């Protein structure tokens, strides 16, 4: 077969004459890319034409909207730790990437997006499908560049991958003009290992590490916060060693979810607006707060002027711009989380904080009584999101990958899904992008085909990207789609109920028949309306070999609690 | 305390970087009072000089955001007292002023200004100095405007 005779990768330094378009593909192969999410169009046709010969080496997933490509690439990157790659054409193709780029930017997901652009002599002429993609994407990329000459393609791609995955990861966009794709070059590929002006990580300051260790050693009530940085730095085990050695209770942010086992005895749950009761309250009681790889998002801190004022703060963070951005650090450790926590492990003494830890448990018991019992073992007729999620989670024994959309179901799932493997939580944290979950779940499944991937989605968010059902069918990715249908834009309705006198302004949804939609896309589906059918429905979903959609009708007007109302202190967390 | 800060940025000469840098300010609704970009003493390294009015806490954070940009080598900030400010001012005066003879010449000498060009219709003089000094010369030249 002709395709197989093509040389793959570029191990040898020998150069080879080829087109810019083929150089794009060869460069991706040199970066070990095996999956690309994309959508073709005029300005990127040469690259698609080159891809035609490499179908056996690169699995190109034809999404149904470019936004889907970005979210799928994010899901892929989040579970696999690799860089997610997207292709899109100029103009509308490129602008459709913007939501995903913004999402990846705020959640530190490594992406390389390649967009086609009109020929360079047409730049600035308002040519057909010409958009200033560089300008439009600048605010939502870690770095971007435009390539107008074929010979610049390998260098640009090498730089893009290096920037996307190093330091604090992020999305990168390369805009390649059509003439550069058609042009010829002598191809050779050198991976990028250094950029003069770019310091992806600083060396840990050992003096500071000693100060941090002293604080931890003398703390009576230490509390550690696990952010996504722990996962990105692969510092999960090091953090566990630290908390176990010094007996420190910890909690995770939404993005830190799954970094440690849910049922670890020092795991006190989730921080933030809809997080657990104890970790929020104890933030304002601890004496030393150790934040690892997190950025004190306002959904975590509530009112910053009343956040952990009593505590000495140790902030471990790879991005120097995060230090003192929101919460001033008494001891900043600007470093890769793994390096910093390793150093601390050497310096920290074994300790016991039994009373302090017990005080978390006492507080947690209040939440169990007031919230969790009602969520998981409801006495009413309608089903709760919590009971559905917990049921799925238990059937997966904590081995599943949870992908969530945005809204009440996201919070319920994050609270009640249980994890025992890292990189098992994929959600849109910083941007809160409805429509994220379905394509992200597809990407996640392709990133870890051997694992069960369950997407928990609201009836609202599902309708933002449901066309990706077609992609799921076409790739036969065995994504399990769980729609928690409350016939409302639930999270907004909750706010209307609590803060806008129940004026339900445009949040009630008249929905289509989701089962029929799914079946129209040839994905088997089932609808569960009563609790007695729930088990059966979930079993059918999990036992299905291929993709499956399960719609569960849940109570229309349930609320997610606990809740730290916007602008309130974490101490003012409400249980009802 | 709101005061004037000068931010100095050294960068690679990279396409679109000016845009990336200004986005950092506009996003935070900080007005740029002045901005110059040029090649620095080091070949290939560009220098941006920006003046903004803000508070030190905010400026510190801004500088970190700027340094975070991939193509930025280094960024610093200074308060006004730490910087040497020189303004360069150009004055266009009707050539008739020259005919006033010595008065105009003395004015130029007293202010340490210099004549850049003499055209048939107008004269351009140049003065470098602190804002008060350039303003002072502006006032002094008004006497010759109508001439
Ligand atoms: C793209 C986008 N538009 C609007 C919002 C605002 N928003 C946040 S949650 C929410 C409601 C989500 O409703 P649904 O998907 O049904 O989930 P539920 O809250 O009912 O679980 C809305 C509209 C958003 N986060 N993203």
Tab-separated table of N, CA and C in Angstrom, chain B residues 64-123:
chain	number	residue	atom	x	y	z
B	64	UNK	N	4.272	40.799	36.462
B	64	UNK	CA	4.348	39.327	36.430
B	64	UNK	C	3.596	38.765	35.236
B	65	UNK	N	2.443	39.345	34.944
B	65	UNK	CA	1.675	38.860	33.790
B	65	UNK	C	2.454	39.102	32.495
B	66	UNK	N	3.160	40.229	32.444
B	66	UNK	CA	3.942	40.538	31.247
B	66	UNK	C	5.102	39.552	31.122
B	67	UNK	N	5.782	39.327	32.231
B	67	UNK	CA	6.920	38.399	32.199
B	67	UNK	C	6.502	36.994	31.824
B	68	UNK	N	5.244	36.685	32.101
B	68	UNK	CA	4.749	35.348	31.800
B	68	UNK	C	4.676	35.107	30.286
B	69	UNK	N	4.585	36.153	29.505
B	69	UNK	CA	4.494	35.974	28.055
B	69	UNK	C	5.753	35.282	27.536
B	70	UNK	N	5.536	34.335	26.652
B	70	UNK	CA	6.635	33.495	26.182
B	70	UNK	C	7.778	34.314	25.586
B	71	UNK	N	7.455	35.378	24.863
B	71	UNK	CA	8.503	36.106	24.154
B	71	UNK	C	9.072	37.295	24.928
B	72	UNK	N	8.687	37.405	26.192
B	72	UNK	CA	9.230	38.496	27.005
B	72	UNK	C	10.438	37.985	27.786
B	73	UNK	N	11.531	38.711	27.683
B	73	UNK	CA	12.743	38.311	28.394
B	73	UNK	C	12.691	38.771	29.844
B	74	UNK	N	12.321	40.030	30.039
B	74	UNK	CA	12.337	40.569	31.402
B	74	UNK	C	11.455	41.817	31.450
B	75	UNK	N	10.813	42.019	32.576
B	75	UNK	CA	10.041	43.257	32.734
B	75	UNK	C	10.339	43.851	34.108
B	76	UNK	N	10.407	45.186	34.173
B	76	UNK	CA	10.677	45.888	35.435
B	76	UNK	C	9.696	47.039	35.567
B	77	UNK	N	9.530	47.506	36.805
B	77	UNK	CA	8.774	48.750	36.933
B	77	UNK	C	9.539	49.712	37.838
B	78	UNK	N	9.295	50.990	37.629
B	78	UNK	CA	9.924	52.027	38.440
B	78	UNK	C	8.869	53.054	38.790
B	79	UNK	N	9.059	53.704	39.920
B	79	UNK	CA	8.228	54.879	40.176
B	79	UNK	C	8.946	56.071	39.562
B	80	UNK	N	8.212	57.148	39.399
B	80	UNK	CA	8.756	58.329	38.740
B	80	UNK	C	10.074	58.802	39.333
B	81	UNK	N	10.170	58.775	40.677
B	81	UNK	CA	11.366	59.302	41.328
B	81	UNK	C	12.612	58.509	40.951
B	82	UNK	N	12.401	57.275	40.546
B	82	UNK	CA	13.557	56.444	40.226
B	82	UNK	C	13.960	56.541	38.761
B	83	UNK	N	13.196	57.284	37.994
B	83	UNK	CA	13.502	57.340	36.561
B	83	UNK	C	13.935	58.740	36.190
B	84	UNK	N	14.784	58.822	35.210
B	84	UNK	CA	15.174	60.122	34.688
B	84	UNK	C	14.225	60.421	33.551
B	85	UNK	N	13.438	61.456	33.744
B	85	UNK	CA	12.479	61.817	32.705
B	85	UNK	C	12.989	62.963	31.883
B	86	UNK	N	13.052	62.807	30.638
B	86	UNK	CA	13.430	63.888	29.751
B	86	UNK	C	12.357	63.935	28.691
B	87	UNK	N	11.907	65.127	28.435
B	87	UNK	CA	10.970	65.246	27.320
B	87	UNK	C	11.716	65.911	26.196
B	88	UNK	N	11.351	65.528	24.988
B	88	UNK	CA	11.918	66.261	23.881
B	88	UNK	C	10.753	67.019	23.253
B	89	UNK	N	10.934	68.320	23.085
B	89	UNK	CA	9.834	69.121	22.552
B	89	UNK	C	10.311	69.841	21.295
B	90	UNK	N	9.439	69.893	20.322
B	90	UNK	CA	9.737	70.625	19.091
B	90	UNK	C	8.787	71.821	19.015
B	91	UNK	N	9.321	72.988	18.626
B	91	UNK	CA	8.497	74.198	18.542
B	91	UNK	C	8.599	74.735	17.123
B	92	UNK	N	7.474	75.040	16.590
B	92	UNK	CA	7.465	75.596	15.237
B	92	UNK	C	7.104	77.079	15.367
B	93	UNK	N	7.993	77.918	14.919
B	93	UNK	CA	7.799	79.356	15.081
B	93	UNK	C	7.923	80.012	13.706
B	94	UNK	N	7.155	81.022	13.493
B	94	UNK	CA	7.205	81.722	12.209
B	94	UNK	C	8.604	82.304	11.980
B	95	UNK	N	9.064	82.253	10.745
B	95	UNK	CA	10.417	82.710	10.431
B	95	UNK	C	10.600	84.205	10.739
B	96	UNK	N	9.485	84.918	10.759
B	96	UNK	CA	9.556	86.334	11.118
B	96	UNK	C	10.259	86.543	12.442
B	97	UNK	N	10.126	85.544	13.342
B	97	UNK	CA	10.712	85.681	14.675
B	97	UNK	C	12.213	85.930	14.586
B	98	UNK	N	12.824	85.302	13.602
B	98	UNK	CA	14.266	85.449	13.469
B	98	UNK	C	14.634	86.910	13.201
B	99	UNK	N	13.740	87.546	12.488
B	99	UNK	CA	14.021	88.921	12.117
B	99	UNK	C	13.987	89.841	13.325
B	100	UNK	N	13.395	89.338	14.421
B	100	UNK	CA	13.406	90.129	15.658
B	100	UNK	C	14.831	90.262	16.182
B	101	UNK	N	15.684	89.421	15.590
B	101	UNK	CA	17.097	89.540	15.912
B	101	UNK	C	17.465	88.912	17.229
B	102	UNK	N	18.210	89.619	18.015
B	102	UNK	CA	18.906	89.063	19.164
B	102	UNK	C	17.966	88.456	20.203
B	103	UNK	N	16.793	89.064	20.379
B	103	UNK	CA	15.886	88.537	21.411
B	103	UNK	C	15.618	87.041	21.234
B	104	UNK	N	15.327	86.704	20.003
B	104	UNK	CA	14.976	85.305	19.738
B	104	UNK	C	16.192	84.402	19.913
B	105	UNK	N	17.302	84.853	19.429
B	105	UNK	CA	18.533	84.075	19.593
B	105	UNK	C	18.859	83.837	21.055
B	106	UNK	N	18.693	84.905	21.851
B	106	UNK	CA	19.010	84.768	23.266
B	106	UNK	C	18.072	83.757	23.931
B	107	UNK	N	16.845	83.870	23.530
B	107	UNK	CA	15.852	82.937	24.090
B	107	UNK	C	16.289	81.484	23.866
B	108	UNK	N	16.723	81.213	22.663
B	108	UNK	CA	17.153	79.846	22.346
B	108	UNK	C	18.351	79.464	23.200
B	109	UNK	N	19.316	80.409	23.319
B	109	UNK	CA	20.526	80.107	24.075
B	109	UNK	C	20.205	79.927	25.563
B	110	UNK	N	19.418	80.831	26.102
B	110	UNK	CA	19.087	80.754	27.540
B	110	UNK	C	18.394	79.443	27.905
B	111	UNK	N	17.623	78.926	26.995
B	111	UNK	CA	16.888	77.688	27.303
B	111	UNK	C	17.635	76.435	26.862
B	112	UNK	N	18.847	76.618	26.435
B	112	UNK	CA	19.631	75.469	25.933
B	112	UNK	C	18.863	74.693	24.889
B	113	UNK	N	18.174	75.417	24.055
B	113	UNK	CA	17.480	74.767	22.938
B	113	UNK	C	18.361	74.890	21.704
B	114	UNK	N	17.925	74.269	20.608
B	114	UNK	CA	18.719	74.450	19.412
B	114	UNK	C	17.820	74.511	18.178
B	115	UNK	N	18.358	75.148	17.177
B	115	UNK	CA	17.619	75.333	15.947
B	115	UNK	C	17.773	74.069	15.111
B	116	UNK	N	16.654	73.472	14.720
B	116	UNK	CA	16.747	72.255	13.914
B	116	UNK	C	16.757	72.563	12.420
B	117	UNK	N	15.838	73.426	12.047
B	117	UNK	CA	15.722	73.731	10.635
B	117	UNK	C	15.154	75.139	10.441
B	118	UNK	N	15.575	75.785	9.401
B	118	UNK	CA	15.012	77.090	9.059
B	118	UNK	C	14.441	77.004	7.654
B	119	UNK	N	13.133	77.113	7.576
B	119	UNK	CA	12.478	77.103	6.272
B	119	UNK	C	12.065	78.536	5.942
B	120	UNK	N	11.565	78.738	4.735
B	120	UNK	CA	11.203	80.124	4.388
B	120	UNK	C	10.033	80.614	5.235
B	121	UNK	N	9.131	79.690	5.635
B	121	UNK	CA	7.942	80.106	6.391
B	121	UNK	C	8.095	79.944	7.904
B	122	UNK	N	8.842	78.910	8.314
B	122	UNK	CA	8.906	78.627	9.760
B	122	UNK	C	10.271	78.092	10.186
B	123	UNK	N	10.462	78.150	11.479
B	123	UNK	CA	11.697	77.648	12.093
B	123	UNK	C	11.286	76.549	13.071
